[in-house]
CSV table of C-alpha atoms and ligand atoms in Angstrom, one decimal:
chain,number,residue,atom,x,y,z
E,1,UNK,CA,-166.2,-102.4,-41.6
E,2,UNK,CA,-164.6,-104.0,-44.7
E,3,UNK,CA,-164.5,-102.0,-48.0
E,4,UNK,CA,-164.0,-105.2,-49.9
E,5,UNK,CA,-164.9,-108.8,-49.6
E,6,UNK,CA,-162.0,-111.1,-48.5
E,7,UNK,CA,-160.9,-113.1,-51.5
E,8,UNK,CA,-159.9,-116.8,-51.7
E,9,UNK,CA,-158.1,-117.8,-54.9
E,10,UNK,CA,-158.4,-121.4,-56.2
E,11,UNK,CA,-156.4,-122.2,-59.2
E,12,UNK,CA,-156.6,-125.4,-61.5
E,13,UNK,CA,-154.7,-126.6,-64.4
E,14,UNK,CA,-157.7,-127.8,-66.5
E,15,UNK,CA,-161.5,-127.8,-65.7
E,16,UNK,CA,-164.4,-128.6,-67.9
E,17,UNK,CA,-165.7,-125.1,-66.9
E,18,UNK,CA,-165.0,-122.9,-63.9
E,19,UNK,CA,-168.7,-122.2,-63.6
E,20,UNK,CA,-169.5,-125.9,-63.6
E,21,UNK,CA,-166.8,-126.6,-61.0
E,22,UNK,CA,-168.3,-123.9,-58.7
E,23,UNK,CA,-171.8,-125.2,-59.0
E,24,UNK,CA,-170.6,-128.8,-58.3
E,25,UNK,CA,-168.4,-127.8,-55.3
E,26,UNK,CA,-170.2,-124.9,-53.8
E,27,UNK,CA,-171.0,-126.9,-50.6
E,28,UNK,CA,-167.3,-127.0,-49.8
E,29,UNK,CA,-166.8,-123.3,-50.3
E,30,UNK,CA,-167.0,-120.5,-47.7
E,31,UNK,CA,-170.3,-118.6,-48.5
E,32,UNK,CA,-169.2,-115.4,-46.8
E,33,UNK,CA,-166.1,-114.5,-48.8
E,34,UNK,CA,-165.5,-114.1,-52.5
E,35,UNK,CA,-164.0,-117.2,-54.0
E,36,UNK,CA,-162.1,-116.7,-57.3
E,37,UNK,CA,-161.8,-119.9,-59.3
E,38,UNK,CA,-159.4,-119.9,-62.3
E,39,UNK,CA,-158.2,-122.5,-64.8
E,40,UNK,CA,-155.4,-122.5,-67.3
E,41,UNK,CA,-157.7,-124.3,-69.8
E,42,UNK,CA,-161.4,-125.3,-70.0
E,43,UNK,CA,-162.5,-128.3,-72.0
E,44,UNK,CA,-166.2,-127.4,-72.1
E,45,UNK,CA,-166.2,-123.6,-71.5
E,46,UNK,CA,-169.7,-122.2,-71.8
E,47,UNK,CA,-171.1,-118.9,-72.8
E,48,UNK,CA,-174.7,-117.5,-72.6
E,49,UNK,CA,-177.4,-119.3,-74.6
E,50,UNK,CA,-175.4,-122.6,-74.2
E,51,UNK,CA,-172.8,-121.4,-76.7
E,52,UNK,CA,-169.3,-122.8,-76.4
E,53,UNK,CA,-166.6,-120.5,-75.0
E,54,UNK,CA,-163.4,-121.2,-76.8
E,55,UNK,CA,-160.8,-121.7,-74.0
E,56,UNK,CA,-157.3,-122.5,-75.3
E,57,UNK,CA,-154.6,-123.2,-72.6
E,58,UNK,CA,-152.8,-120.4,-70.9
E,59,UNK,CA,-154.0,-117.7,-73.4
E,60,UNK,CA,-157.0,-116.2,-71.7
E,61,UNK,CA,-158.7,-115.4,-68.4
E,62,UNK,CA,-161.2,-118.1,-67.4
E,63,UNK,CA,-162.5,-117.2,-64.0
E,64,UNK,CA,-165.6,-117.8,-61.9
E,65,UNK,CA,-166.4,-115.8,-58.8
E,66,UNK,CA,-168.5,-117.5,-56.2
E,67,UNK,CA,-170.4,-115.8,-53.4
E,68,UNK,CA,-173.7,-116.2,-51.6
E,69,UNK,CA,-176.4,-113.6,-51.4
E,70,UNK,CA,-179.8,-113.2,-49.7
E,71,UNK,CA,-182.7,-114.6,-51.7
E,72,UNK,CA,-184.7,-111.7,-53.0
E,73,UNK,CA,-181.6,-109.5,-53.1
E,74,UNK,CA,-182.6,-106.6,-55.4
E,75,UNK,CA,-179.2,-106.4,-57.0
E,76,UNK,CA,-179.1,-110.0,-58.2
E,77,UNK,CA,-179.7,-108.9,-61.8
E,78,UNK,CA,-176.9,-106.3,-61.5
E,79,UNK,CA,-174.0,-108.7,-60.5
E,80,UNK,CA,-173.1,-109.3,-64.2
E,81,UNK,CA,-173.3,-105.7,-65.0
E,82,UNK,CA,-171.0,-104.7,-62.1
E,83,UNK,CA,-168.5,-107.4,-63.0
E,84,UNK,CA,-168.4,-106.1,-66.6
E,85,UNK,CA,-167.8,-102.6,-65.1
E,86,UNK,CA,-165.0,-103.9,-62.8
E,87,UNK,CA,-163.4,-105.5,-65.9
E,88,UNK,CA,-163.9,-102.3,-68.0
E,89,UNK,CA,-162.0,-100.4,-65.3
E,90,UNK,CA,-159.0,-102.7,-65.2
E,91,UNK,CA,-158.8,-102.5,-69.0
E,92,UNK,CA,-159.0,-98.7,-69.0
E,93,UNK,CA,-156.2,-98.7,-66.4
E,94,UNK,CA,-154.1,-100.7,-69.0
E,95,UNK,CA,-154.8,-98.1,-71.7
E,96,UNK,CA,-157.8,-99.7,-73.5
E,97,UNK,CA,-161.1,-98.0,-74.3
E,98,UNK,CA,-163.7,-100.7,-73.8
E,99,UNK,CA,-167.5,-100.3,-74.3
E,100,UNK,CA,-170.1,-102.4,-72.5
E,101,UNK,CA,-172.6,-104.1,-74.8
E,102,UNK,CA,-175.8,-104.5,-72.9
E,103,UNK,CA,-176.0,-106.2,-70.4
E,104,UNK,CA,-172.4,-107.3,-69.7
E,105,UNK,CA,-170.3,-108.0,-72.8
E,106,UNK,CA,-167.1,-106.0,-73.2
E,107,UNK,CA,-166.2,-104.7,-76.6
E,108,UNK,CA,-163.0,-103.2,-78.0
E,109,UNK,CA,-163.4,-101.5,-81.4
E,110,UNK,CA,-166.9,-103.1,-81.6
E,111,UNK,CA,-165.5,-106.6,-81.2
E,112,UNK,CA,-166.2,-108.8,-78.2
E,113,UNK,CA,-163.2,-109.1,-75.9
E,114,UNK,CA,-164.9,-110.5,-72.8
E,115,UNK,CA,-168.2,-112.1,-71.7
E,116,UNK,CA,-170.0,-112.8,-68.4
E,117,UNK,CA,-172.1,-115.9,-67.6
E,118,UNK,CA,-174.1,-115.6,-64.3
E,119,UNK,CA,-175.7,-118.7,-62.9
E,120,UNK,CA,-177.6,-119.1,-59.7
E,121,UNK,CA,-178.5,-122.1,-57.5
E,122,UNK,CA,-180.0,-122.5,-54.0
E,123,UNK,CA,-177.6,-122.8,-51.0
E,124,UNK,CA,-179.7,-123.4,-47.8
E,125,UNK,CA,-181.9,-120.3,-47.5
E,126,UNK,CA,-179.6,-118.2,-49.7
E,127,UNK,CA,-178.7,-117.9,-53.4
E,128,UNK,CA,-175.3,-119.2,-54.7
E,129,UNK,CA,-173.8,-117.2,-57.5
E,130,UNK,CA,-171.4,-118.6,-60.1
E,131,UNK,CA,-170.4,-115.5,-62.0
E,132,UNK,CA,-168.0,-116.5,-64.7
E,133,UNK,CA,-166.0,-114.2,-66.9
E,134,UNK,CA,-163.8,-115.0,-69.9
E,135,UNK,CA,-161.4,-112.3,-71.2
E,136,UNK,CA,-159.6,-113.0,-74.5
E,137,UNK,CA,-156.2,-111.9,-73.5
E,138,UNK,CA,-153.5,-113.4,-75.8
E,139,UNK,CA,-155.5,-115.2,-78.4
E,140,UNK,CA,-154.1,-114.7,-81.9
E,141,UNK,CA,-156.0,-113.2,-84.8
E,142,UNK,CA,-156.2,-116.7,-86.5
E,143,UNK,CA,-157.7,-118.3,-83.4
E,144,UNK,CA,-160.1,-115.4,-83.0
E,145,UNK,CA,-161.3,-116.0,-86.5
E,146,UNK,CA,-162.7,-119.4,-85.3
E,147,UNK,CA,-165.2,-117.6,-83.0
E,148,UNK,CA,-168.7,-117.3,-84.5
E,149,UNK,CA,-169.0,-113.5,-83.9
E,150,UNK,CA,-166.6,-110.6,-84.3
E,151,UNK,CA,-164.1,-111.1,-81.5
E,152,UNK,CA,-160.8,-109.6,-80.5
E,153,UNK,CA,-158.2,-110.1,-77.7
E,154,UNK,CA,-156.2,-107.6,-75.7
E,155,UNK,CA,-153.1,-108.8,-77.6
E,156,UNK,CA,-154.7,-108.4,-81.0
E,157,UNK,CA,-155.9,-104.9,-80.1
E,158,UNK,CA,-152.6,-103.7,-78.6
E,159,UNK,CA,-149.8,-105.8,-80.2
E,160,UNK,CA,-148.6,-106.6,-76.6
E,161,UNK,CA,-149.0,-109.8,-74.7
E,162,UNK,CA,-150.7,-109.7,-71.3
E,163,UNK,CA,-150.0,-111.4,-68.0
E,164,UNK,CA,-153.1,-113.6,-67.1
E,165,UNK,CA,-152.4,-113.8,-63.4
E,166,UNK,CA,-152.1,-110.0,-63.0
E,167,UNK,CA,-155.3,-109.5,-64.9
E,168,UNK,CA,-157.1,-112.0,-62.6
E,169,UNK,CA,-155.7,-110.4,-59.4
E,170,UNK,CA,-156.6,-106.8,-60.6
E,171,UNK,CA,-160.1,-108.0,-61.6
E,172,UNK,CA,-160.8,-109.9,-58.3
E,173,UNK,CA,-159.6,-106.9,-56.3
E,174,UNK,CA,-161.8,-104.5,-58.2
E,175,UNK,CA,-164.8,-106.8,-58.2
E,176,UNK,CA,-164.6,-107.5,-54.4
E,177,UNK,CA,-164.7,-103.7,-53.8
E,178,UNK,CA,-167.5,-103.2,-56.3
E,179,UNK,CA,-169.6,-106.1,-54.9
E,180,UNK,CA,-169.4,-104.6,-51.5
E,181,UNK,CA,-170.6,-101.2,-52.9
E,182,UNK,CA,-173.4,-102.9,-54.8
E,183,UNK,CA,-174.6,-104.7,-51.6
E,184,UNK,CA,-174.5,-101.4,-49.6
E,185,UNK,CA,-175.7,-98.9,-52.1
E,186,UNK,CA,-177.4,-100.7,-54.9
E,187,UNK,CA,-176.8,-100.2,-58.6
E,188,UNK,CA,-177.5,-96.4,-58.5
E,189,UNK,CA,-173.8,-96.0,-57.3
E,190,UNK,CA,-172.7,-97.4,-60.7
E,191,UNK,CA,-175.4,-96.0,-63.0
E,192,UNK,CA,-173.6,-93.1,-64.5
E,193,UNK,CA,-170.3,-94.9,-65.0
E,194,UNK,CA,-172.1,-97.9,-66.6
E,195,UNK,CA,-174.1,-95.6,-68.8
E,196,UNK,CA,-171.0,-93.7,-69.9
E,197,UNK,CA,-169.4,-96.9,-71.1
E,198,UNK,CA,-172.6,-98.3,-72.7
E,199,UNK,CA,-172.3,-99.1,-76.5
E,200,UNK,CA,-175.0,-97.9,-79.0
E,201,UNK,CA,-176.2,-95.0,-76.9
E,202,UNK,CA,-178.5,-92.7,-79.0
E,203,UNK,CA,-178.9,-95.4,-81.6
E,204,UNK,CA,-182.0,-97.2,-82.7
E,205,UNK,CA,-181.9,-100.7,-81.2
E,206,UNK,CA,-184.1,-103.8,-81.0
E,207,UNK,CA,-184.3,-105.8,-77.8
E,208,UNK,CA,-184.8,-109.5,-77.8
E,209,UNK,CA,-188.2,-109.1,-76.3
E,210,UNK,CA,-189.2,-107.2,-79.5
E,211,UNK,CA,-189.1,-103.6,-78.4
E,212,UNK,CA,-187.4,-101.1,-80.7
E,213,UNK,CA,-186.4,-97.6,-79.5
E,214,UNK,CA,-183.5,-95.2,-79.1
E,215,UNK,CA,-181.0,-96.3,-76.4
E,216,UNK,CA,-181.0,-93.7,-73.7
E,217,UNK,CA,-179.1,-95.4,-71.0
E,218,UNK,CA,-180.0,-97.3,-67.8
E,219,UNK,CA,-182.2,-96.4,-64.8
E,220,UNK,CA,-181.2,-96.6,-61.1
E,221,UNK,CA,-181.9,-100.3,-61.0
E,222,UNK,CA,-179.8,-101.0,-64.1
E,223,UNK,CA,-182.7,-101.6,-66.4
E,224,UNK,CA,-182.3,-100.6,-70.0
E,225,UNK,CA,-184.0,-97.3,-71.0
E,226,UNK,CA,-185.4,-97.1,-74.5
E,227,UNK,CA,-187.2,-94.1,-76.0
E,228,UNK,CA,-190.0,-95.6,-78.1
E,229,UNK,CA,-191.9,-94.2,-81.0
E,230,UNK,CA,-194.4,-92.1,-79.0
E,231,UNK,CA,-191.5,-90.4,-77.2
E,232,UNK,CA,-192.0,-92.2,-73.8
E,233,UNK,CA,-189.2,-94.0,-72.0
E,234,UNK,CA,-189.5,-97.7,-71.5
E,235,UNK,CA,-187.4,-99.5,-68.9
E,236,UNK,CA,-186.8,-103.2,-69.5
E,237,UNK,CA,-184.6,-106.1,-68.6
E,238,UNK,CA,-184.0,-107.5,-72.0
E,239,UNK,CA,-181.3,-110.3,-72.3
E,240,UNK,CA,-179.7,-108.8,-75.5
E,241,UNK,CA,-180.1,-106.1,-78.1
E,242,UNK,CA,-178.8,-105.1,-81.4
E,243,UNK,CA,-178.6,-101.8,-83.3
E,244,UNK,CA,-181.0,-101.6,-86.3
E,245,UNK,CA,-180.1,-98.2,-87.7
C,301,BTN,C1,-170.8,-115.0,-72.9
C,301,BTN,O1,-170.4,-113.9,-73.3
C,301,BTN,O2,-171.5,-115.8,-73.6
C,301,BTN,C2,-170.3,-115.5,-71.6
C,301,BTN,C3,-169.0,-116.1,-71.6
C,301,BTN,C4,-168.5,-116.6,-70.3
C,301,BTN,C5,-167.2,-117.4,-70.4
C,301,BTN,C6,-166.6,-117.7,-69.0
C,301,BTN,S1,-165.0,-118.4,-69.1
C,301,BTN,C7,-165.1,-118.7,-67.4
C,301,BTN,C8,-166.5,-119.2,-67.1
C,301,BTN,N1,-166.6,-120.6,-67.3
C,301,BTN,C9,-167.4,-120.9,-68.3
C,301,BTN,O3,-167.6,-122.0,-68.7
C,301,BTN,N2,-167.9,-119.8,-68.8
C,301,BTN,C10,-167.4,-118.6,-68.1
């Protein structure tokens, strides 16, 4: 039995968006392996909530992983969380101390360094997944200042430049292993490690579905655990949250 999914790498010079390319070309891709699509530049890189994702040439990682899963797979919601964890690990192995901002942003010193965009679409009787990740690798401080939220890059946080190809290969290798674990064992295998890296633990936060509480961690399904005013624990699948203390 394999411990990781076989990986196929597809590399492009310029795409509008690696996620868009995957969605438009999924029919020609093998649904039973992990396809890793990268581009040197994106002309219409997209983030969550239809925000643009600034994608200057040869400076950052722009990657989308494509795979197919069973419809109703209980771990669908966890794919982005696990990719952020795989990414956190490869950053830790390079000497960084990342935190995960619920559900799958990566922060360095409270500034965003990477984000994940998970899109799904039907493929025959299964679900196609376009799981995109952007890692700000070598963007300069002046370019980072054009982003509409506090952002950093690996280079800005370490005064060293980083090899994009090696980041992609490490990430794809880590994620192919983690994806297999997720499919076999569910999110509970990752719960403690994810919780350990979760930003704002113990702080009062407000979720985008209007629930305020102290951030305790995540449950075995990867749902957010908030301790609300009456002392009870609430698990929820909010899209975003922010600290309010
Ligand atoms: C976010 O934090 O809002 C998610 C950002 C996701 C950006 C990546 S870059 C590669 C892939 N292609 C895109 O157009 N978006 C994702």
